[in-house]
Short mmCIF file of C-alpha atoms and ligand atoms in Angstrom, two decimals:
data_model
loop_
_atom_site.label_atom_id
_atom_site.label_comp_id
_atom_site.label_asym_id
_atom_site.label_seq_id
_atom_site.Cartn_x
_atom_site.Cartn_y
_atom_site.Cartn_z
CA MET A 238 131.32 33.65 86.48
CA ALA A 239 133.25 31.18 88.47
CA LYS A 240 132.76 27.67 87.57
CA ARG A 241 130.64 25.63 90.00
CA ASP A 242 132.12 22.33 91.36
CA TYR A 243 130.44 19.49 89.35
CA TYR A 244 129.36 17.54 92.47
CA GLU A 245 127.53 20.56 93.62
CA VAL A 246 126.17 21.22 90.24
CA LEU A 247 124.58 17.68 90.31
CA GLY A 248 123.83 18.15 94.05
CA VAL A 249 125.54 14.90 95.05
CA SER A 250 128.38 14.02 97.50
CA LYS A 251 131.98 13.59 96.56
CA ASN A 252 131.70 9.70 96.96
CA ALA A 253 128.25 9.47 95.14
CA THR A 254 127.70 6.05 93.17
CA GLU A 255 127.62 6.09 89.51
CA GLU A 256 123.80 5.43 89.93
CA GLU A 257 123.45 8.36 92.27
CA ILE A 258 124.90 10.66 89.64
CA LYS A 259 122.95 9.35 86.78
CA LYS A 260 119.86 9.98 88.92
CA ALA A 261 120.87 13.50 89.94
CA TYR A 262 121.63 14.34 86.25
CA ARG A 263 118.47 12.88 84.98
CA LYS A 264 116.37 14.86 87.26
CA ILE A 265 118.08 18.21 86.38
CA ALA A 266 118.06 17.31 82.52
CA MET A 267 114.55 16.52 82.58
CA ALA A 268 113.53 19.68 84.34
CA ASN A 269 115.71 21.98 82.06
CA HIS A 270 115.92 20.39 78.67
CA PRO A 271 116.08 22.81 75.83
CA ASP A 272 113.34 21.01 73.86
CA THR A 273 110.94 21.89 76.59
CA HIS A 274 112.20 25.10 77.39
CA PRO A 275 112.71 26.60 73.74
CA ASP A 276 113.56 30.04 74.84
CA ASP A 277 114.74 29.77 78.23
CA LYS A 278 118.19 30.86 78.49
CA ALA A 279 118.52 30.05 82.39
CA ALA A 280 117.17 26.52 81.82
CA GLU A 281 119.62 26.04 78.99
CA GLU A 282 122.49 27.15 81.08
CA ARG A 283 121.48 24.45 83.88
CA PHE A 284 121.13 21.94 81.13
CA LYS A 285 124.53 22.67 79.93
CA GLU A 286 126.16 22.92 83.21
CA ALA A 287 124.67 19.56 84.34
CA SER A 288 125.30 17.86 81.24
CA GLU A 289 129.06 18.99 81.49
CA ALA A 290 129.14 17.70 85.01
CA TYR A 291 127.71 14.44 84.24
CA GLU A 292 130.16 14.02 81.37
CA ILE A 293 133.02 14.19 83.65
CA LEU A 294 131.59 12.41 86.68
CA SER A 295 130.07 9.65 84.68
CA ASP A 296 133.49 8.57 83.29
CA LYS A 297 135.87 6.97 85.64
CA THR A 298 139.21 8.34 84.37
CA LYS A 299 137.87 11.85 83.79
CA ARG A 300 136.18 11.92 87.43
CA GLN A 301 139.51 10.65 89.03
CA ASN A 302 141.34 13.43 87.24
CA TYR A 303 138.79 15.99 88.34
CA ASP A 304 138.90 14.74 91.92
CA GLN A 305 142.84 14.99 91.99
CA PHE A 306 143.40 18.04 89.83
CA GLY A 307 140.08 19.91 89.71
CA PHE A 308 139.04 21.65 86.47
CA ALA A 309 142.52 21.56 85.41
CA GLY A 310 142.56 17.84 85.30
CA VAL A 311 139.68 17.64 82.69
CA GLU A 312 140.37 20.64 80.72
CA GLY A 313 139.46 20.21 76.97
CA GLY A 314 137.56 17.03 77.81
CA ALA A 315 134.58 19.19 79.14
CA GLY A 316 132.21 21.55 77.73
CA ASN A 317 131.05 19.29 74.88
CA TYR A 318 127.65 18.91 75.96
CA SER A 319 126.27 17.65 72.79
CA ASN A 320 127.84 14.19 73.36
CA VAL A 321 125.68 13.95 76.51
CA TYR A 322 122.69 15.05 74.45
CA ARG A 323 123.08 12.41 72.12
CA ASP A 324 123.40 9.72 74.69
CA PHE A 325 120.14 10.83 76.31
CA SER A 326 117.96 8.15 75.63
CA ASP A 327 120.55 5.64 77.06
CA ILE A 328 120.58 7.23 80.25
CA PHE A 329 116.90 7.05 80.65
CA SER A 330 116.41 3.50 79.46
CA GLY A 331 116.64 0.78 81.59
CA PHE A 332 115.11 2.75 84.44
CA GLY A 333 111.79 0.92 84.75
CA GLY A 334 110.11 2.75 82.18
CA PHE A 335 111.82 6.11 82.39
CA GLY A 336 112.76 5.54 78.73
CA ASP A 337 109.25 5.42 77.64
CA ILE A 338 108.44 8.66 79.61
CA PHE A 339 111.39 10.21 77.97
CA ASP A 340 110.36 9.16 74.73
CA SER A 341 106.78 10.56 74.85
CA PHE A 342 108.15 13.65 76.81
CA PHE A 343 110.66 14.77 73.91
CA GLY A 344 108.93 12.90 71.06
CA GLY A 345 111.59 10.18 70.91
CA GLY A 346 114.32 12.77 70.88
CA GLY A 347 113.53 13.29 67.20
CA ARG A 348 111.64 16.61 67.56
CA THR A 349 112.19 18.73 64.33
CA ARG A 350 110.60 21.39 62.34
CA SER A 351 108.94 20.95 59.20
CA SER A 352 109.35 23.35 56.32
CA SER A 353 106.19 25.19 57.41
CA GLY A 354 107.61 25.68 60.84
CA ALA A 355 105.19 23.27 62.42
CA SER A 356 106.53 20.91 65.01
CA VAL A 357 107.13 17.33 63.89
CA VAL A 358 107.06 14.76 66.19
CA ARG A 359 107.39 11.02 66.00
CA GLY A 360 104.08 9.07 66.37
CA ALA A 361 103.50 7.04 69.53
CA SER A 362 104.54 3.46 69.58
CA LEU A 363 101.97 0.88 70.42
CA GLN A 364 102.31 -2.10 72.41
CA TYR A 365 100.41 -5.33 71.59
CA SER A 366 100.49 -8.53 73.64
CA VAL A 367 100.13 -12.07 72.08
CA THR A 368 100.20 -15.40 73.91
CA VAL A 369 101.65 -18.35 72.08
CA SER A 370 101.92 -22.07 73.01
CA PHE A 371 105.21 -23.49 74.62
CA LYS A 372 105.77 -25.40 71.28
CA ASP A 373 104.96 -22.45 68.88
CA ALA A 374 107.53 -20.36 70.95
CA ILE A 375 110.21 -22.95 70.31
CA PHE A 376 109.62 -23.68 66.53
CA GLY A 377 108.02 -20.32 65.37
CA THR A 378 104.51 -19.50 64.21
CA LYS A 379 102.60 -16.72 62.95
CA VAL A 380 99.84 -14.84 64.66
CA ASP A 381 97.26 -12.48 63.43
CA VAL A 382 97.19 -9.01 64.97
CA SER A 383 94.38 -6.73 64.79
CA TYR A 384 94.65 -3.21 66.01
CA SER A 385 94.03 0.32 65.01
CA HIS A 386 96.37 3.24 64.77
CA ASP A 387 96.62 6.84 63.60
CA GLU A 388 97.52 7.28 60.05
CA ALA A 389 97.95 10.67 58.09
CA CYS A 390 94.31 11.87 56.96
CA PRO A 391 93.77 10.95 53.52
CA ALA A 392 91.43 13.79 52.80
CA CYS A 393 94.07 16.59 53.74
CA SER A 394 97.20 14.41 53.45
CA GLY A 395 97.94 14.85 57.11
CA SER A 396 98.11 18.69 56.86
CA GLY A 397 94.85 19.25 58.71
CA GLY A 398 93.48 21.88 56.51
CA SER A 399 94.48 25.30 54.98
CA GLY A 400 95.39 28.60 56.48
CA GLN A 401 97.94 27.61 59.04
CA LYS A 402 99.58 29.77 61.38
CA THR A 403 101.83 29.42 64.45
CA CYS A 404 99.80 28.47 67.47
CA PRO A 405 99.56 31.68 70.03
CA THR A 406 99.61 29.43 73.01
CA CYS A 407 102.72 27.48 72.63
CA HIS A 408 104.31 29.74 70.05
CA GLY A 409 104.88 26.79 67.77
CA SER A 410 106.51 24.26 70.26
CA GLY A 411 103.43 21.96 70.36
CA GLN A 412 104.13 21.70 74.24
CA VAL A 413 103.59 23.49 77.34
CA ALA A 414 105.48 23.01 80.66
CA ARG A 415 103.53 21.98 83.83
CA GLY A 416 104.64 21.03 87.10
CA ASN A 417 106.28 22.56 90.24
CA GLY A 418 109.69 23.36 88.57
CA PHE A 419 111.66 20.56 90.32
CA PHE A 420 110.18 17.70 88.03
CA GLN A 421 108.61 19.81 85.34
CA MET A 422 106.92 17.80 82.58
CA ALA A 423 105.96 19.00 79.09
CA SER A 424 102.34 18.22 78.12
CA THR A 425 100.62 18.54 74.84
CA CYS A 426 99.62 22.23 74.01
CA PRO A 427 95.64 22.33 74.63
CA THR A 428 95.12 24.95 71.80
CA CYS A 429 96.80 23.13 68.75
CA HIS A 430 97.08 19.50 70.51
CA GLY A 431 100.79 19.23 69.76
CA ARG A 432 100.75 20.44 66.29
CA GLY A 433 102.33 23.90 67.09
CA GLN A 434 99.98 25.32 64.27
CA VAL A 435 96.42 26.25 64.27
CA ILE A 436 94.23 26.02 61.12
CA ASP A 437 91.77 28.56 59.92
CA ASN A 438 89.88 26.13 57.43
CA PRO A 439 90.09 22.61 59.25
CA CYS A 440 89.80 19.54 57.22
CA ALA A 441 86.22 18.30 57.59
CA SER A 442 87.17 14.74 57.56
CA CYS A 443 89.94 14.90 60.62
CA HIS A 444 88.78 18.25 62.20
CA GLY A 445 92.23 19.72 61.67
CA THR A 446 94.27 16.98 63.45
CA GLY A 447 95.54 15.71 60.36
CA LEU A 448 95.19 12.06 61.64
CA THR A 449 92.48 9.43 61.25
CA LYS A 450 92.10 5.98 62.87
CA LYS A 451 93.03 2.94 60.71
CA SER A 452 92.17 -0.68 61.45
CA GLU A 453 95.02 -3.02 60.52
CA LYS A 454 95.44 -6.65 60.49
CA LEU A 455 98.99 -7.86 60.20
CA SER A 456 100.15 -11.52 60.31
CA VAL A 457 103.33 -11.50 62.53
CA SER A 458 106.07 -13.98 62.47
CA ILE A 459 107.01 -15.27 65.81
CA PRO A 460 110.59 -16.43 65.15
CA CYS A 461 111.99 -19.76 66.47
CA GLY A 462 113.63 -19.71 69.96
CA THR A 463 111.23 -16.93 71.15
CA ASP A 464 111.09 -16.92 74.92
CA ASP A 465 108.51 -15.53 77.17
CA GLY A 466 108.75 -11.79 77.50
CA THR A 467 110.36 -11.21 74.12
CA LYS A 468 109.50 -7.90 72.50
CA LEU A 469 109.37 -7.85 68.73
CA VAL A 470 109.66 -4.46 67.18
CA LEU A 471 107.72 -3.80 63.94
CA ARG A 472 109.08 -0.37 62.78
CA GLY A 473 106.82 2.20 61.72
CA LYS A 474 103.65 0.16 62.31
CA GLY A 475 102.59 2.48 65.20
CA ASN A 476 100.81 5.96 65.20
CA ALA A 477 101.72 8.17 62.54
CA GLY A 478 103.12 11.56 63.83
CA PRO A 479 101.23 14.79 63.50
CA ASN A 480 102.41 17.15 60.83
CA GLY A 481 103.74 14.29 58.82
CA GLY A 482 106.06 13.14 61.40
CA PRO A 483 107.32 9.62 61.17
CA ALA A 484 105.34 6.80 62.68
CA GLY A 485 106.02 5.10 65.82
CA ASP A 486 106.66 1.43 66.19
CA LEU A 487 104.37 -1.57 66.92
CA ILE A 488 105.75 -3.63 69.74
CA ILE A 489 104.65 -7.13 69.90
CA PHE A 490 105.02 -8.43 73.59
CA VAL A 491 105.04 -12.21 73.69
CA ARG A 492 103.93 -14.25 76.39
CA VAL A 493 104.68 -17.93 76.27
CA LYS A 494 102.29 -20.45 77.88
CA GLU A 495 103.61 -22.96 80.33
CA ASP A 496 103.61 -26.58 79.49
CA LYS A 497 102.17 -29.24 81.66
CA TYR A 498 105.31 -31.39 81.38
CA PHE A 499 108.21 -29.62 80.07
CA VAL A 500 110.23 -26.68 81.65
CA ARG A 501 112.37 -24.45 79.38
CA GLU A 502 115.57 -22.74 80.48
CA GLY A 503 117.11 -20.69 77.69
CA ARG A 504 117.84 -23.39 74.74
CA ASN A 505 117.40 -26.46 77.09
CA VAL A 506 114.19 -28.05 78.06
CA PHE A 507 113.79 -30.33 81.23
CA LEU A 508 111.34 -33.27 81.69
CA GLN A 509 110.86 -35.54 84.58
CA VAL A 510 109.64 -39.17 84.45
CA PRO A 511 109.00 -41.80 86.99
CA ILE A 512 110.58 -45.33 86.61
CA SER A 513 110.19 -48.42 88.80
CA PHE A 514 112.44 -49.74 91.40
CA THR A 515 113.17 -52.80 89.04
CA GLN A 516 113.49 -50.70 85.83
CA ALA A 517 116.19 -48.64 87.60
CA ALA A 518 117.97 -51.69 88.83
CA LEU A 519 117.79 -53.82 85.57
CA GLY A 520 118.15 -50.83 83.12
CA CYS A 521 115.36 -50.54 80.50
CA GLU A 522 114.10 -48.71 77.40
CA ILE A 523 111.23 -46.32 77.83
CA GLU A 524 109.41 -44.19 75.61
CA VAL A 525 109.43 -40.25 76.57
CA PRO A 526 107.54 -37.13 74.95
CA VAL A 527 109.92 -34.63 73.21
CA VAL A 528 108.77 -30.93 72.61
CA GLU A 529 108.29 -31.25 68.98
CA GLY A 530 105.53 -33.82 69.62
CA GLY A 531 105.54 -37.57 69.47
CA LYS A 532 107.88 -39.79 71.57
CA VAL A 533 111.46 -41.21 71.50
CA ARG A 534 112.95 -44.30 72.94
CA VAL A 535 115.54 -43.76 75.57
CA SER A 536 117.79 -46.40 77.34
CA ILE A 537 117.93 -46.19 80.95
CA PRO A 538 121.25 -47.86 82.15
CA ALA A 539 120.99 -50.45 84.81
CA GLY A 540 121.62 -49.13 88.22
CA ILE A 541 120.62 -45.41 87.75
CA GLN A 542 119.99 -43.55 90.75
CA SER A 543 116.84 -41.35 91.38
CA GLY A 544 117.22 -37.86 90.29
CA LYS A 545 119.93 -38.66 87.70
CA SER A 546 119.50 -36.65 84.55
CA LEU A 547 120.17 -37.95 80.96
CA ARG A 548 120.96 -35.67 78.21
CA LEU A 549 119.04 -35.87 74.95
CA LYS A 550 121.03 -33.92 72.31
CA ASN A 551 119.58 -31.68 70.00
CA ARG A 552 115.91 -32.13 71.53
CA GLY A 553 115.74 -28.44 73.03
CA VAL A 554 115.31 -25.19 71.63
CA PRO A 555 116.78 -23.59 68.61
CA ALA A 556 118.45 -20.08 69.00
CA PHE A 557 116.36 -16.99 68.68
CA LYS A 558 115.66 -16.48 64.87
CA GLY A 559 118.55 -19.24 64.39
CA ASN A 560 118.46 -22.50 62.61
CA PRO A 561 115.52 -24.50 63.57
CA ASP A 562 117.56 -27.64 63.35
CA ASP A 563 120.37 -26.65 65.58
CA ARG A 564 118.84 -27.15 69.03
CA GLY A 565 119.79 -27.10 72.45
CA ASP A 566 119.32 -30.22 74.50
CA MET A 567 116.61 -32.12 76.52
CA TYR A 568 117.43 -33.13 80.19
CA LEU A 569 115.49 -36.19 81.27
CA THR A 570 115.40 -36.66 84.90
CA VAL A 571 114.41 -40.01 86.24
CA LEU A 572 112.70 -40.44 89.69
CA VAL A 573 112.93 -44.02 91.13
CA GLU A 574 109.55 -45.04 92.58
CA THR A 575 109.58 -47.30 95.53
CA PRO A 576 106.74 -50.03 95.30
CA LYS A 577 104.05 -49.21 97.67
CA HIS A 578 101.42 -52.15 97.26
CA LEU A 579 103.04 -55.37 97.36
CA GLY A 580 101.13 -58.53 96.84
CA LEU A 581 101.97 -61.75 98.59
CA LYS A 582 104.19 -63.06 95.82
CA ALA A 583 105.87 -59.84 95.37
CA ARG A 584 106.65 -59.35 98.87
CA SER A 585 108.10 -62.80 99.43
CA LEU A 586 110.44 -62.11 96.31
CA MET A 587 111.37 -58.82 97.78
CA LYS A 588 112.38 -60.38 100.94
CA GLU A 589 114.47 -63.03 99.17
CA LEU A 590 116.17 -60.07 97.21
CA GLN A 591 116.88 -58.22 100.35
CA GLN A 592 118.59 -61.41 101.84
CA ALA A 593 120.49 -61.92 98.64
CA LEU A 594 121.93 -58.51 98.47
CA GLY A 595 122.52 -58.54 102.34
CA GLU A 596 120.58 -55.47 102.60
CA ASP A 597 118.96 -55.99 105.99
CA LYS A 598 121.16 -53.77 107.97
CA SER A 599 121.69 -50.07 109.30
CA PRO A 600 123.03 -47.89 106.74
CA ASP A 601 126.13 -45.75 107.32
CA PRO A 602 125.47 -41.97 106.97
CA ILE A 603 126.15 -40.22 103.72
CA PRO A 604 128.79 -37.29 104.03
CA PHE A 605 127.05 -33.97 103.53
CA GLU A 606 127.71 -32.51 100.16
CA ARG A 607 128.71 -28.79 100.55
ZN1 ZN B 44 100.00 25.10 70.68
ZN1 ZN B 45 92.16 15.68 57.19
#
C-alpha cells in the first residue's frame, strides 16, 4: 500500500501551525489508541500512521526535509512510533485539563497486566484544596488534611475474592469503548468495574471490588515561598489501583489569602504608606510593618517625591523550599498627602512658606514620559 502524505494523514494543511498539528494528532491518537482498542488492527494502523506523521511534522528540521524531499527526506527517521507513544502524556498536558482526561482515559499510561492476567491500573489521583494565610505562605506552615481514599481491602488483600476468571464483557481489558468513532472514549467496563476479571466468590467485605475506603489525616508541610496556586504532590497518597495497581497521588492545591496591606509579586512584597507634606519636605523616620510581623524603622530622605519607592532589602519572600533567611525585597511606596484642613496659624505659615519659596506662580508643563 502506498504511503499517505503526512499532512493528509493528520488532515491538516501544508502550512498548519505546530499547534494545529498537535491538535489533529491528539484527536486521531485518542480515537485509535492501542490501549483502548486491544485487538483492533485497523485502529492500530491508524494510530501508527498518525504517530509517524506527527513525529515528522512536529520536528522543525524533519518537517522541512519532508516538505522539500518528501518521504526520501526523512527516511530512517520515521516509523519509530514508540518514541511518540512515550511522549504521549506531554502532548496531552498543558491543554487545559486534557492531561487529566488522558490520565484517567489510559490509567496514567501505566496499564499493565498482573500475573493473573487482570488489568492493573494506577489508582486515581485526588485533589484537595487548602487555604493558608499570606504570612504562612511566605514562611511555611503545616496544615492538617483529612480525606478518604481507596485502599486495598484488608480482608482479601485487594484480590476481591476467589475464583477469578476473565470478564466476558471486556475480555479482560477492563474498559469498553463508547462514543461516535470520531472522539471515542473508553469507559470502565460495567460488568467487572474495570478489573478485567469477574469473581465467583466475591469477598464479603469489599463485595469483590478489592478496595475499601479509608479515612486518613495527614499533616502536610507547606514550604516557605509557596505562592497562590501552587500544587504540592504527595506521591502514592491517592486512591489505590484495582487489582493491586499502584496508588495515585494526593495533590494539594494551595490558595493564599490576600493581605490587607501587602501585595506579593514573586519574591518581592509591596507596601504603600502615606506621609505628610512636611515629612516629605524635611525627611523623617517612620515605622512600617513588615511581613514577618512587627515593625521596622525607615528613614525617609528629605525632598522625597510622592509615589517614590524605597527598597528594604531581605524583607520579602524566600525562594520556594529555599533558605528562609534568604529573602526577596520589600518595596515601600510613599504617597505624599496634601494637608486638607488648615487652621488659622497653619494657613498663615503656609502662605509665608509659599512666598519664601517663590511658589506663587503658574507652573511649566512637565514633558510627557513615553
Ligand atoms: Zn469487564
Ligand atoms: Zn475484599
